[in-house]
Amino acid sequence: MNDFLESIMHRDPAAKSKISIILTYPGVKAVFFHRIANFFSVAKLDLIARIISQFSRFMTGIEIHPGAKIGKNLFIDHGMGVVIGETSDIGDNVTIYHMATLGGIAPSINSDNQRDVKRHPTLKDNVVVGSGAQILGPVVIGKNAKVGANAVVTKDVEENAVMVGIPAKNVGQINKGGKFTPYGIDSTGDAEDK
Amino acid sequence: MNDFLESIMHRDPAAKSKISIILTYPGVKAVFFHRIANFFSVAKLDLIARIISQFSRFMTGIEIHPGAKIGKNLFIDHGMGVVIGETSDIGDNVTIYHMATLGGIAPSINSDNQRDVKRHPTLKDNVVVGSGAQILGPVVIGKNAKVGANAVVTKDVEENAVMVGIPAKNVGQINKGGKFTPYGIDSTGDAEDK
Amino acid sequence: MNDFLESIMHRDPAAKSKISIILTYPGVKAVFFHRIANFFSVAKLDLIARIISQFSRFMTGIEIHPGAKIGKNLFIDHGMGVVIGETSDIGDNVTIYHMATLGGIAPSINSDNQRDVKRHPTLKDNVVVGSGAQILGPVVIGKNAKVGANAVVTKDVEENAVMVGIPAKNVGQINKGGKFTPYGIDSTGDAEDK
């Protein structure tokens, strides 16, 4: 728990104290409620699981499907509008900003053959998802990759990549130590995620 | 009512049961509250209408102006952040994802001559609006068209079109049976809406 | 106060009456709560300030950090999902639509040397920020500039500019009287903000 709080202090320059994080960070509450909802989901008590998940959405503005798998130290910052779909799989030390979606593709066309199929993204360790980014479909986002604000990702993303735009393009690379090296002309990518 | 619930089961692969949809789907509650708010709006009891609409926003995260016209089987999935403006006109079997806007254009410049004028979009039957999409102004979105995630649409859209990007471009067509045919190079459009 | 209400009537064609604005506009409540939270923040009572700010977020869907500086007549319309960061500085008569962010850049990489540094945007007088726009980093948005829906801005913006896309480009200019003159081919910018 202390590790988790320290990882947030490290990731949010506006965080003043651990007690403030526990009391006033919606993303911390949402992950706490998800642990409970996921317990009921695994036990196949879907309606109870869903009611807990929706209560959490009401309290925090963050909607995590009870079936989603979440690793250690997930930090959802601000969090309003975040949607994490049923078959999402999130690694360790991932950071997700408000209004980001880990969603499915076009269920409205062919939902019936999408049941019980992996249809949401997999995020590897240390991924950062910018505010408003939409990651859609059963894609894999590689380790340390960053998805810029409002980017739309519908394909797999390499490790250390920085993805920007609609559809998102790889504009550079995160090196060891977190430094960003742009690939070329439109090298604004370092600023796209926050 | 049963038709409506079945249309949602068909459109959301994560939906487990009809009772779960009634109890835990914010989009279902928002449409229910809108029917009441719209009744008061038509009766010119604007303040009561608006209080109901804002209570619904508080409960569901979805803001539908009491004056908006809504057809059969509107499904607002997830819904947090959705804004549907006063003079919007929505057909039957439309699906709208979270954070989508049916909004106006630049009222902050010239609001005074925009009163009592049609200034929000018209969505024809079976339209799908992706998460974060912004449809602005009194434009018409044709039957079966799909607006991709985070797309910004400010012009009329043809029937069966798939719109992607800022400003949104038509990247392909939805054929009978729901299959997508891309128009060309940047053919990622089939994955943009979810 | 009356000035403030009249400025909103002028900016929102759907506003029916001043009593309706006081009772039912989340953006008005959020600015009211912020005045209180900011008082405690200035007094260095950070935890109380943050609790008020988060209570306001729960009531309104709008998250304003207690430390943010806000000028006269800020109108946050709809407001769900809006995030205004700690070191933001907002001038007079600014309009911000729902889901817009005044945020920081990549704190998750190097948060520790970002404490107590200006890391959020400055908005000059009369700026309009469209729905879903993400303005990131300690950039300055010049007087009367407009940032389009879902645009991502990470650089300074000139006075009277209209910014569209990811990353946002200047597509035209706001002239005296509010008229928009596009710069060239892709002249859809006049419709991007709403």
Coordinates of C-alpha atoms in Angstrom, one line a residue:
Chain A
M1 CA 0.0 0.0 0.0
N2 CA 2.8 2.4 0.9
D3 CA 4.6 1.5 -2.3
F4 CA 1.4 2.4 -4.2
L5 CA 1.1 5.8 -2.4
E6 CA 4.8 6.5 -3.1
S7 CA 4.4 5.6 -6.7
I8 CA 1.6 8.2 -7.0
M9 CA 3.6 10.9 -5.1
H10 CA 6.3 10.3 -7.8
R11 CA 3.8 10.5 -10.7
D12 CA 1.8 13.5 -9.6
P13 CA 3.6 16.7 -8.8
A14 CA 0.4 18.2 -7.3
A15 CA 0.2 15.5 -4.7
K16 CA 0.8 17.1 -1.3
S17 CA 0.7 14.1 1.1
K18 CA -0.3 10.4 1.4
I19 CA -3.3 11.2 3.6
S20 CA -4.5 13.5 0.8
I21 CA -4.1 10.8 -1.8
I22 CA -6.1 8.3 0.3
L23 CA -8.9 10.7 1.1
T24 CA -9.2 12.7 -2.1
Y25 CA -8.0 10.8 -5.2
P26 CA -10.9 9.3 -7.2
G27 CA -8.5 7.0 -9.0
V28 CA -7.4 5.4 -5.8
K29 CA -11.0 4.8 -4.7
A30 CA -11.9 3.4 -8.1
V31 CA -9.1 0.8 -8.0
F32 CA -10.2 -0.1 -4.4
F33 CA -13.8 -0.7 -5.5
H34 CA -12.6 -2.6 -8.5
R35 CA -10.8 -5.2 -6.3
I36 CA -14.2 -5.9 -4.6
A37 CA -16.2 -5.9 -7.8
N38 CA -13.6 -8.2 -9.5
F39 CA -13.9 -10.7 -6.5
F40 CA -17.7 -11.0 -7.2
S41 CA -17.1 -11.2 -10.9
V42 CA -14.7 -14.1 -10.6
A43 CA -17.3 -15.7 -8.3
K44 CA -19.8 -15.3 -11.2
L45 CA -22.0 -13.0 -9.2
D46 CA -22.3 -10.7 -12.1
L47 CA -25.2 -8.5 -11.0
I48 CA -23.6 -7.7 -7.6
A49 CA -20.2 -7.1 -9.3
R50 CA -21.9 -4.7 -11.7
I51 CA -23.8 -2.8 -9.0
I52 CA -20.5 -2.2 -7.1
S53 CA -18.8 -1.1 -10.3
Q54 CA -21.6 1.3 -11.1
F55 CA -21.6 2.7 -7.5
S56 CA -17.9 3.3 -7.9
R57 CA -18.6 5.1 -11.2
F58 CA -21.1 7.3 -9.4
M59 CA -18.6 8.1 -6.7
T60 CA -15.5 8.6 -8.9
G61 CA -16.6 9.2 -12.5
I62 CA -14.4 6.1 -13.4
E63 CA -16.1 3.0 -15.0
I64 CA -14.1 -0.2 -14.7
H65 CA -15.9 -3.4 -15.8
P66 CA -15.7 -5.9 -12.9
G67 CA -14.1 -8.5 -15.3
A68 CA -11.0 -6.3 -16.1
K69 CA -7.6 -7.5 -15.0
I70 CA -5.5 -4.9 -13.3
G71 CA -1.8 -5.2 -12.2
K72 CA 0.1 -3.4 -9.4
N73 CA 0.2 0.4 -8.8
L74 CA -2.4 1.4 -11.5
F75 CA -2.8 5.2 -11.1
I76 CA -5.8 6.7 -12.7
D77 CA -5.3 10.5 -12.5
H78 CA -8.3 12.8 -12.4
G79 CA -10.2 9.9 -13.9
M80 CA -13.5 11.5 -14.9
G81 CA -14.9 9.6 -18.0
V82 CA -12.4 6.8 -17.9
V83 CA -13.9 3.5 -19.3
I84 CA -12.0 0.2 -18.9
G85 CA -13.7 -2.7 -20.7
E86 CA -14.5 -6.2 -19.6
T87 CA -11.6 -8.1 -21.2
S88 CA -8.9 -5.4 -20.6
D89 CA -5.6 -6.6 -19.2
I90 CA -3.4 -4.0 -17.5
G91 CA 0.2 -4.6 -16.3
D92 CA 2.1 -3.0 -13.5
N93 CA 2.8 0.7 -12.9
V94 CA 0.4 1.9 -15.6
T95 CA -0.8 5.5 -15.6
I96 CA -4.1 6.4 -17.2
Y97 CA -5.4 10.0 -17.4
H98 CA -9.0 11.2 -17.4
M99 CA -11.4 10.4 -20.3
A100 CA -9.2 7.6 -21.7
T101 CA -10.9 4.5 -22.9
L102 CA -9.8 0.9 -23.1
G103 CA -12.7 -0.1 -25.3
G104 CA -14.0 -2.6 -27.9
I105 CA -14.6 -2.2 -31.6
A106 CA -18.0 -1.7 -33.2
P107 CA -20.0 -4.1 -30.9
S108 CA -23.1 -2.4 -32.3
I109 CA -22.6 -4.2 -35.6
N110 CA -21.8 -7.7 -34.4
S111 CA -22.1 -7.9 -30.7
D112 CA -23.4 -11.5 -30.6
N113 CA -20.3 -13.1 -31.8
Q114 CA -18.1 -10.9 -29.6
R115 CA -19.4 -12.4 -26.3
D116 CA -16.7 -14.1 -24.2
V117 CA -14.0 -13.1 -26.7
K118 CA -11.0 -10.9 -25.9
R119 CA -12.1 -7.6 -27.4
H120 CA -10.4 -5.0 -25.2
P121 CA -6.7 -3.8 -25.0
T122 CA -3.8 -5.3 -23.2
L123 CA -1.4 -2.7 -21.6
K124 CA 2.1 -3.9 -20.7
D125 CA 4.1 -2.5 -17.7
N126 CA 4.7 1.3 -17.4
V127 CA 2.4 2.3 -20.2
V128 CA 1.1 5.9 -19.9
V129 CA -2.3 6.7 -21.5
G130 CA -2.9 10.4 -22.1
S131 CA -6.2 12.3 -21.4
G132 CA -8.9 11.5 -23.9
A133 CA -7.0 8.7 -25.6
Q134 CA -9.1 6.0 -27.1
I135 CA -7.5 2.5 -27.3
L136 CA -9.9 0.2 -29.1
G137 CA -9.9 -3.5 -29.8
P138 CA -7.8 -6.4 -28.6
V139 CA -4.6 -4.7 -29.3
V140 CA -1.3 -4.9 -27.3
I141 CA 0.4 -1.7 -26.1
G142 CA 4.1 -2.6 -25.4
K143 CA 6.1 -1.8 -22.3
N144 CA 6.8 1.9 -21.5
A145 CA 4.8 3.1 -24.5
K146 CA 3.0 6.4 -24.3
V147 CA -0.3 7.2 -26.0
G148 CA -0.8 10.9 -26.4
A149 CA -3.8 13.0 -25.4
N150 CA -6.9 12.4 -27.7
A151 CA -5.0 9.8 -29.8
V152 CA -7.0 6.9 -31.2
V153 CA -5.1 3.6 -31.3
T154 CA -6.6 0.5 -33.0
K155 CA -3.4 -1.4 -33.7
D156 CA -0.7 -3.0 -31.7
V157 CA 1.9 -0.5 -30.4
E158 CA 5.7 -1.3 -30.0
E159 CA 7.6 -1.1 -26.7
N160 CA 8.8 2.5 -25.9
A161 CA 6.7 4.0 -28.7
V162 CA 5.0 7.4 -28.5
M163 CA 1.7 7.5 -30.3
V164 CA 0.0 10.7 -31.5
G165 CA -3.1 11.6 -33.6
I166 CA -6.1 10.0 -35.2
P167 CA -5.3 7.3 -36.2
A168 CA -2.3 7.4 -33.9
K169 CA 1.1 7.3 -35.5
N170 CA 4.4 6.5 -33.8
V171 CA 6.3 9.8 -33.6
G172 CA 9.3 8.8 -31.5
Q173 CA 10.8 6.6 -28.8
I174 CA 11.2 6.7 -25.0
N175 CA 14.8 5.9 -24.1
K176 CA 16.3 4.6 -20.9
G177 CA 15.8 7.3 -18.2
G178 CA 12.6 8.4 -19.8
K179 CA 14.0 10.8 -22.4
F180 CA 12.1 11.1 -25.7
T181 CA 13.7 11.0 -29.1
P182 CA 11.5 12.1 -31.9
Y183 CA 11.5 10.3 -35.3
G184 CA 11.2 13.2 -37.6
I185 CA 9.5 16.4 -38.7
D186 CA 6.4 16.4 -36.7
S187 CA 8.3 15.9 -33.5
T188 CA 5.8 17.4 -31.1
G189 CA 5.1 14.0 -29.6
D190 CA 7.0 14.6 -26.4
A191 CA 4.4 17.0 -25.2
E192 CA 1.4 15.1 -26.2
D193 CA 1.0 13.0 -23.1
K194 CA 0.8 14.5 -19.7
Chain B
M1 CA -39.6 -1.8 -23.4
N2 CA -38.6 -5.4 -24.0
D3 CA -37.6 -4.5 -27.6
F4 CA -35.4 -1.7 -26.2
L5 CA -33.7 -4.1 -23.7
E6 CA -33.1 -6.7 -26.5
S7 CA -31.7 -4.1 -28.8
I8 CA -29.1 -3.2 -26.0
M9 CA -28.3 -6.9 -25.4
H10 CA -27.6 -7.0 -29.1
R11 CA -25.4 -3.9 -29.1
D12 CA -23.4 -4.6 -25.9
P13 CA -21.5 -7.9 -25.7
A14 CA -20.8 -7.2 -22.0
A15 CA -24.5 -7.0 -21.1
K16 CA -25.3 -10.1 -19.0
S17 CA -29.1 -9.8 -18.4
K18 CA -32.1 -7.5 -18.8
I19 CA -32.4 -6.9 -15.1
S20 CA -28.7 -5.8 -15.1
I21 CA -29.5 -3.3 -17.9
I22 CA -32.4 -1.8 -16.0
L23 CA -30.6 -1.5 -12.7
T24 CA -27.1 -0.6 -13.8
Y25 CA -27.0 1.1 -17.2
P26 CA -26.7 4.9 -16.8
G27 CA -27.7 5.4 -20.5
V28 CA -31.1 3.7 -19.8
K29 CA -31.7 5.9 -16.8
A30 CA -30.7 9.1 -18.7
V31 CA -33.2 8.3 -21.5
F32 CA -35.9 7.6 -18.9
F33 CA -35.3 10.9 -17.1
H34 CA -35.3 12.7 -20.5
R35 CA -38.8 11.5 -21.3
I36 CA -40.0 13.3 -18.1
A37 CA -37.9 16.4 -18.6
N38 CA -39.0 16.6 -22.2
F39 CA -42.7 16.5 -21.1
F40 CA -42.1 19.6 -18.9
S41 CA -40.1 21.3 -21.7
V42 CA -43.0 20.8 -24.2
A43 CA -45.3 22.3 -21.5
K44 CA -43.0 25.3 -21.4
L45 CA -42.1 24.6 -17.7
D46 CA -38.4 25.2 -18.5
L47 CA -37.0 25.5 -15.0
I48 CA -38.6 22.2 -13.8
A49 CA -37.5 20.6 -17.0
R50 CA -33.9 21.8 -16.5
I51 CA -33.8 20.7 -12.9
I52 CA -34.9 17.2 -13.9
S53 CA -32.3 17.2 -16.7
Q54 CA -29.5 18.3 -14.3
F55 CA -30.6 15.7 -11.6
S56 CA -30.2 13.1 -14.4
R57 CA -26.8 14.5 -15.2
F58 CA -25.8 14.2 -11.6
M59 CA -27.0 10.6 -11.4
T60 CA -25.7 9.4 -14.8
G61 CA -23.0 11.8 -16.1
I62 CA -25.1 12.3 -19.2
E63 CA -26.5 15.7 -20.0
I64 CA -29.5 15.8 -22.4
H65 CA -31.2 19.2 -22.9
P66 CA -34.9 18.8 -22.1
G67 CA -35.8 20.2 -25.6
A68 CA -33.9 17.5 -27.5
K69 CA -36.0 15.1 -29.7
I70 CA -35.1 11.4 -29.3
G71 CA -36.4 8.5 -31.3
K72 CA -36.8 4.8 -30.3
N73 CA -34.1 2.6 -28.8
L74 CA -31.5 5.2 -28.3
F75 CA -28.6 3.5 -26.5
I76 CA -26.0 5.7 -24.7
D77 CA -23.3 3.3 -23.7
H78 CA -21.1 4.2 -20.6
G79 CA -22.3 7.7 -21.2
M80 CA -20.1 9.8 -18.9
G81 CA -19.6 13.3 -20.5
V82 CA -22.2 12.9 -23.2
V83 CA -23.9 16.3 -24.0
I84 CA -26.9 16.4 -26.3
G85 CA -28.0 20.0 -27.2
E86 CA -31.4 21.6 -27.1
T87 CA -32.3 21.4 -30.8
S88 CA -30.8 17.9 -31.5
D89 CA -33.0 15.5 -33.4
I90 CA -32.1 11.8 -33.0
G91 CA -33.7 9.0 -35.1
D92 CA -34.4 5.4 -34.2
N93 CA -31.8 2.7 -33.0
V94 CA -29.0 5.2 -32.6
T95 CA -26.0 4.3 -30.5
I96 CA -23.9 7.0 -28.7
Y97 CA -20.8 6.2 -26.7
H98 CA -19.4 8.2 -23.7
M99 CA -18.0 11.7 -24.1
A100 CA -19.7 12.3 -27.4
T101 CA -21.3 15.7 -28.0
L102 CA -24.2 16.8 -30.2
G103 CA -23.4 20.5 -29.8
G104 CA -23.6 24.0 -31.3
I105 CA -21.1 26.2 -33.0
A106 CA -19.4 29.1 -31.4
P107 CA -22.4 30.4 -29.4
S108 CA -19.9 32.5 -27.4
I109 CA -19.5 34.8 -30.4
N110 CA -23.0 35.3 -31.5
S111 CA -25.4 33.6 -29.1
D112 CA -28.1 36.3 -29.3
N113 CA -29.1 35.5 -32.8
Q114 CA -28.9 31.8 -32.2
R115 CA -31.8 31.6 -29.8
D116 CA -34.8 29.5 -31.1
V117 CA -32.8 28.5 -34.1
K118 CA -31.9 24.9 -35.1
R119 CA -28.2 24.8 -34.1
H120 CA -27.6 21.2 -33.1
P121 CA -27.2 18.0 -35.2
T122 CA -29.8 15.7 -36.7
L123 CA -28.9 12.0 -36.5
K124 CA -30.8 9.7 -38.8
D125 CA -31.7 6.0 -38.0
N126 CA -29.0 3.6 -36.9
V127 CA -26.2 6.1 -36.6
V128 CA -23.3 5.2 -34.3
V129 CA -21.3 7.9 -32.6
G130 CA -18.0 6.8 -31.2
S131 CA -16.5 7.8 -27.8
G132 CA -15.3 11.4 -27.7
A133 CA -16.7 12.3 -31.1
Q134 CA -17.9 16.0 -31.3
I135 CA -20.7 16.7 -33.8
L136 CA -21.2 20.4 -34.0
G137 CA -23.8 22.6 -35.7
P138 CA -27.1 22.0 -37.4
V139 CA -25.6 19.2 -39.6
V140 CA -27.4 16.0 -40.8
I141 CA -25.8 12.6 -40.2
G142 CA -27.2 10.2 -42.7
K143 CA -28.7 6.7 -42.0
N144 CA -26.3 4.0 -40.8
A145 CA -23.3 6.4 -40.8
K146 CA -20.6 5.9 -38.2
V147 CA -18.6 8.7 -36.5
G148 CA -15.2 7.4 -35.2
A149 CA -13.8 8.0 -31.7
N150 CA -12.6 11.6 -31.1
A151 CA -13.7 12.6 -34.6
V152 CA -14.9 16.2 -35.1
V153 CA -17.8 16.6 -37.5
T154 CA -19.0 20.0 -38.6
K155 CA -20.5 19.2 -42.0
D156 CA -23.3 17.0 -43.3
V157 CA -22.4 13.3 -43.5
E158 CA -23.8 10.9 -46.2
E159 CA -25.7 7.7 -45.5
N160 CA -23.4 4.7 -44.6
A161 CA -20.3 6.9 -44.4
V162 CA -17.5 6.2 -41.8
M163 CA -16.0 9.5 -40.5
V164 CA -12.6 9.7 -38.9
G165 CA -10.3 12.4 -37.7
I166 CA -10.2 16.2 -37.1
P167 CA -11.9 17.6 -39.2
A168 CA -13.5 14.2 -39.9
K169 CA -13.0 12.7 -43.3
N170 CA -15.1 9.9 -45.0
V171 CA -12.8 6.9 -45.0
G172 CA -15.2 4.2 -46.2
Q173 CA -18.6 2.8 -46.4
I174 CA -20.9 0.5 -44.4
N175 CA -22.4 -2.1 -46.7
K176 CA -25.5 -4.2 -46.2
G177 CA -24.9 -6.6 -43.3
G178 CA -22.7 -4.1 -41.6
K179 CA -19.4 -4.9 -43.4
F180 CA -17.0 -2.0 -43.9
T181 CA -15.3 -1.2 -47.2
P182 CA -12.5 1.3 -46.9
Y183 CA -12.0 3.9 -49.6
G184 CA -8.2 4.0 -49.8
I185 CA -4.9 4.3 -48.2
D186 CA -5.7 5.3 -44.7
S187 CA -8.2 2.5 -44.3
T188 CA -8.1 2.2 -40.5
G189 CA -11.7 3.5 -40.3
D190 CA -13.3 0.2 -39.5
A191 CA -11.7 0.2 -36.1
E192 CA -12.4 3.8 -35.2
D193 CA -15.8 3.4 -33.8
K194 CA -16.5 1.0 -31.0
Chain C
M1 CA -22.7 38.8 -10.0
N2 CA -25.3 40.2 -12.3
D3 CA -22.6 41.0 -14.8
F4 CA -21.5 37.3 -14.6
L5 CA -25.0 36.0 -15.2
E6 CA -25.5 38.4 -18.1
S7 CA -22.3 37.3 -19.7
I8 CA -23.5 33.7 -19.5
M9 CA -26.9 34.6 -21.0
H10 CA -24.9 36.1 -23.8
R11 CA -22.7 33.1 -24.3
D12 CA -25.3 30.3 -24.1
P13 CA -28.3 30.5 -26.4
A14 CA -30.0 27.7 -24.4
A15 CA -30.0 29.8 -21.2
K16 CA -33.6 30.7 -20.3
S17 CA -33.3 32.8 -17.2
K18 CA -30.8 34.0 -14.5
I19 CA -32.5 31.9 -11.8
S20 CA -32.0 28.8 -14.0
I21 CA -28.3 29.7 -14.4
I22 CA -27.9 30.0 -10.6
L23 CA -29.8 26.8 -9.8
T24 CA -28.8 24.5 -12.7
Y25 CA -25.5 25.4 -14.2
P26 CA -22.7 23.1 -12.9
G27 CA -20.0 25.5 -14.2
V28 CA -21.4 28.3 -12.0
K29 CA -21.3 26.1 -8.9
A30 CA -17.8 24.9 -9.7
V31 CA -16.4 28.4 -9.9
F32 CA -18.2 29.3 -6.6
F33 CA -16.7 26.2 -4.8
H34 CA -13.3 27.1 -6.3
R35 CA -13.3 30.6 -4.7
I36 CA -13.7 28.8 -1.3
A37 CA -11.1 26.1 -2.1
N38 CA -8.6 28.7 -3.3
F39 CA -9.0 30.7 -0.1
F40 CA -7.9 27.7 1.9
S41 CA -5.1 26.9 -0.6
V42 CA -3.7 30.4 -0.3
A43 CA -3.8 29.9 3.5
K44 CA -1.7 26.7 3.0
L45 CA -4.5 24.5 4.3
D46 CA -4.0 22.1 1.4
L47 CA -6.0 19.1 2.7
I48 CA -9.2 21.2 3.4
A49 CA -8.8 23.0 0.1
R50 CA -8.5 19.6 -1.8
I51 CA -11.5 18.2 0.0
I52 CA -13.6 21.1 -1.1
S53 CA -12.3 20.8 -4.6
Q54 CA -13.1 17.1 -4.7
F55 CA -16.6 17.7 -3.2
S56 CA -17.1 20.2 -6.1
R57 CA -15.9 17.6 -8.6
F58 CA -18.5 15.1 -7.2
M59 CA -21.3 17.6 -7.4
T60 CA -20.4 19.1 -10.8
G61 CA -18.1 16.8 -12.7
I62 CA -15.6 19.7 -12.9
E63 CA -12.1 19.4 -11.3
I64 CA -10.4 22.7 -10.5
H65 CA -7.2 22.4 -8.5
P66 CA -7.5 24.8 -5.5
G67 CA -4.3 26.5 -6.5
A68 CA -5.5 27.6 -10.0
K69 CA -5.9 31.3 -10.6
I70 CA -9.2 32.3 -12.2
G71 CA -10.2 35.8 -13.5
K72 CA -13.6 37.4 -13.9
N73 CA -16.6 35.8 -15.7
L74 CA -15.2 32.3 -16.3
F75 CA -18.0 30.3 -17.9
I76 CA -17.5 26.5 -17.9
D77 CA -20.4 25.2 -20.1
H78 CA -21.7 21.7 -19.5
G79 CA -18.4 21.0 -17.8
M80 CA -18.3 17.3 -17.2
G81 CA -14.7 16.1 -17.3
V82 CA -13.0 19.5 -17.2
V83 CA -9.7 19.4 -15.4
I84 CA -7.9 22.7 -14.5
G85 CA -4.4 22.1 -13.1
E86 CA -2.7 23.6 -10.1
T87 CA -0.6 26.3 -11.8
S88 CA -3.1 27.3 -14.5
D89 CA -3.8 31.0 -14.8
I90 CA -7.0 32.1 -16.5
G91 CA -7.8 35.7 -17.6
D92 CA -11.2 37.4 -17.8
N93 CA -14.3 36.4 -19.9
V94 CA -12.9 32.9 -20.7
T95 CA -15.2 30.2 -21.9
I96 CA -14.4 26.5 -21.4
Y97 CA -16.5 23.6 -22.7
H98 CA -16.9 20.2 -21.2
M99 CA -14.0 17.7 -21.2
A100 CA -11.4 20.3 -21.9
T101 CA -8.1 20.0 -19.9
L102 CA -5.6 22.6 -18.8
G103 CA -3.0 20.1 -17.9
G104 CA 0.7 19.3 -17.4
I105 CA 3.2 17.4 -19.5
A106 CA 4.4 13.9 -18.7
P107 CA 4.6 14.2 -14.9
S108 CA 4.8 10.5 -14.8
I109 CA 8.4 10.6 -16.1
N110 CA 9.9 13.4 -14.1
S111 CA 7.4 14.6 -11.5
D112 CA 9.9 15.3 -8.8
N113 CA 11.6 18.2 -10.5
Q114 CA 8.2 19.6 -11.5
R115 CA 7.0 20.5 -8.0
D116 CA 6.4 24.2 -7.4
V117 CA 7.1 25.0 -11.0
K118 CA 4.7 26.6 -13.4
R119 CA 3.6 23.6 -15.5
H120 CA 0.0 24.4 -16.6
P121 CA -1.3 26.8 -19.2
T122 CA -2.0 30.5 -19.1
L123 CA -5.2 31.6 -20.8
K124 CA -5.5 35.3 -21.7
D125 CA -8.8 37.3 -21.8
N126 CA -11.7 36.1 -24.0
V127 CA -10.1 32.7 -24.9
V128 CA -12.6 30.0 -25.9
V129 CA -11.6 26.3 -25.3
G130 CA -13.7 23.8 -27.2
S131 CA -15.1 20.6 -25.9
G132 CA -12.5 17.9 -25.4
A133 CA -9.5 20.2 -26.2
Q134 CA -6.3 19.3 -24.3
I135 CA -4.0 22.2 -23.6
L136 CA -0.8 20.8 -22.0
G137 CA 2.2 22.4 -20.4
P138 CA 3.1 26.0 -19.3
V139 CA 2.0 27.5 -22.6
V140 CA 0.4 30.9 -23.2
I141 CA -2.9 31.1 -25.2
G142 CA -3.2 34.7 -26.5
K143 CA -6.2 37.0 -26.2
N144 CA -9.4 36.0 -28.1
A145 CA -7.8 32.8 -29.4
K146 CA -10.0 29.8 -29.9
V147 CA -9.0 26.2 -29.4
G148 CA -11.2 23.8 -31.4
A149 CA -13.0 20.7 -30.2
N150 CA -10.6 17.8 -29.4
A151 CA -7.6 19.9 -30.4
V152 CA -4.3 19.1 -28.6
V153 CA -2.2 22.3 -27.9
T154 CA 1.3 22.0 -26.5
K155 CA 2.8 25.3 -27.8
D156 CA 2.1 28.9 -27.3
V157 CA -0.8 30.3 -29.3
E158 CA -1.0 33.8 -30.8
E159 CA -3.7 36.3 -30.1
N160 CA -6.9 35.8 -32.2
A161 CA -5.7 32.4 -33.6
V162 CA -8.0 29.5 -34.2
M163 CA -6.3 26.2 -33.4
V164 CA -7.5 22.8 -34.8
G165 CA -6.3 19.2 -34.8
I166 CA -3.7 17.0 -33.2
P167 CA -1.2 18.6 -32.8
A168 CA -3.2 21.8 -33.2
K169 CA -2.5 24.0 -36.2
N170 CA -3.5 27.7 -36.6
V171 CA -6.2 27.6 -39.4
G172 CA -7.3 31.2 -39.3
Q173 CA -8.0 34.4 -37.4
I174 CA -10.7 35.9 -35.3
N175 CA -11.3 39.5 -36.5
K176 CA -12.9 42.4 -34.7
G177 CA -16.6 41.7 -34.3
G178 CA -15.8 38.0 -33.9
K179 CA -15.8 37.1 -37.6
F180 CA -13.5 34.3 -38.7
T181 CA -11.1 34.5 -41.6
P182 CA -9.6 31.1 -42.6
Y183 CA -6.0 30.9 -43.7
G184 CA -6.3 28.4 -46.5
I185 CA -7.5 25.2 -48.0
D186 CA -8.7 23.4 -44.9
S187 CA -10.8 26.2 -43.8
T188 CA -13.2 24.3 -41.6
G189 CA -11.8 26.0 -38.5
D190 CA -14.7 28.3 -38.0
A191 CA -16.9 25.4 -37.0
E192 CA -14.5 23.6 -34.7
D193 CA -15.2 25.4 -31.5
K194 CA -18.7 25.6 -30.1

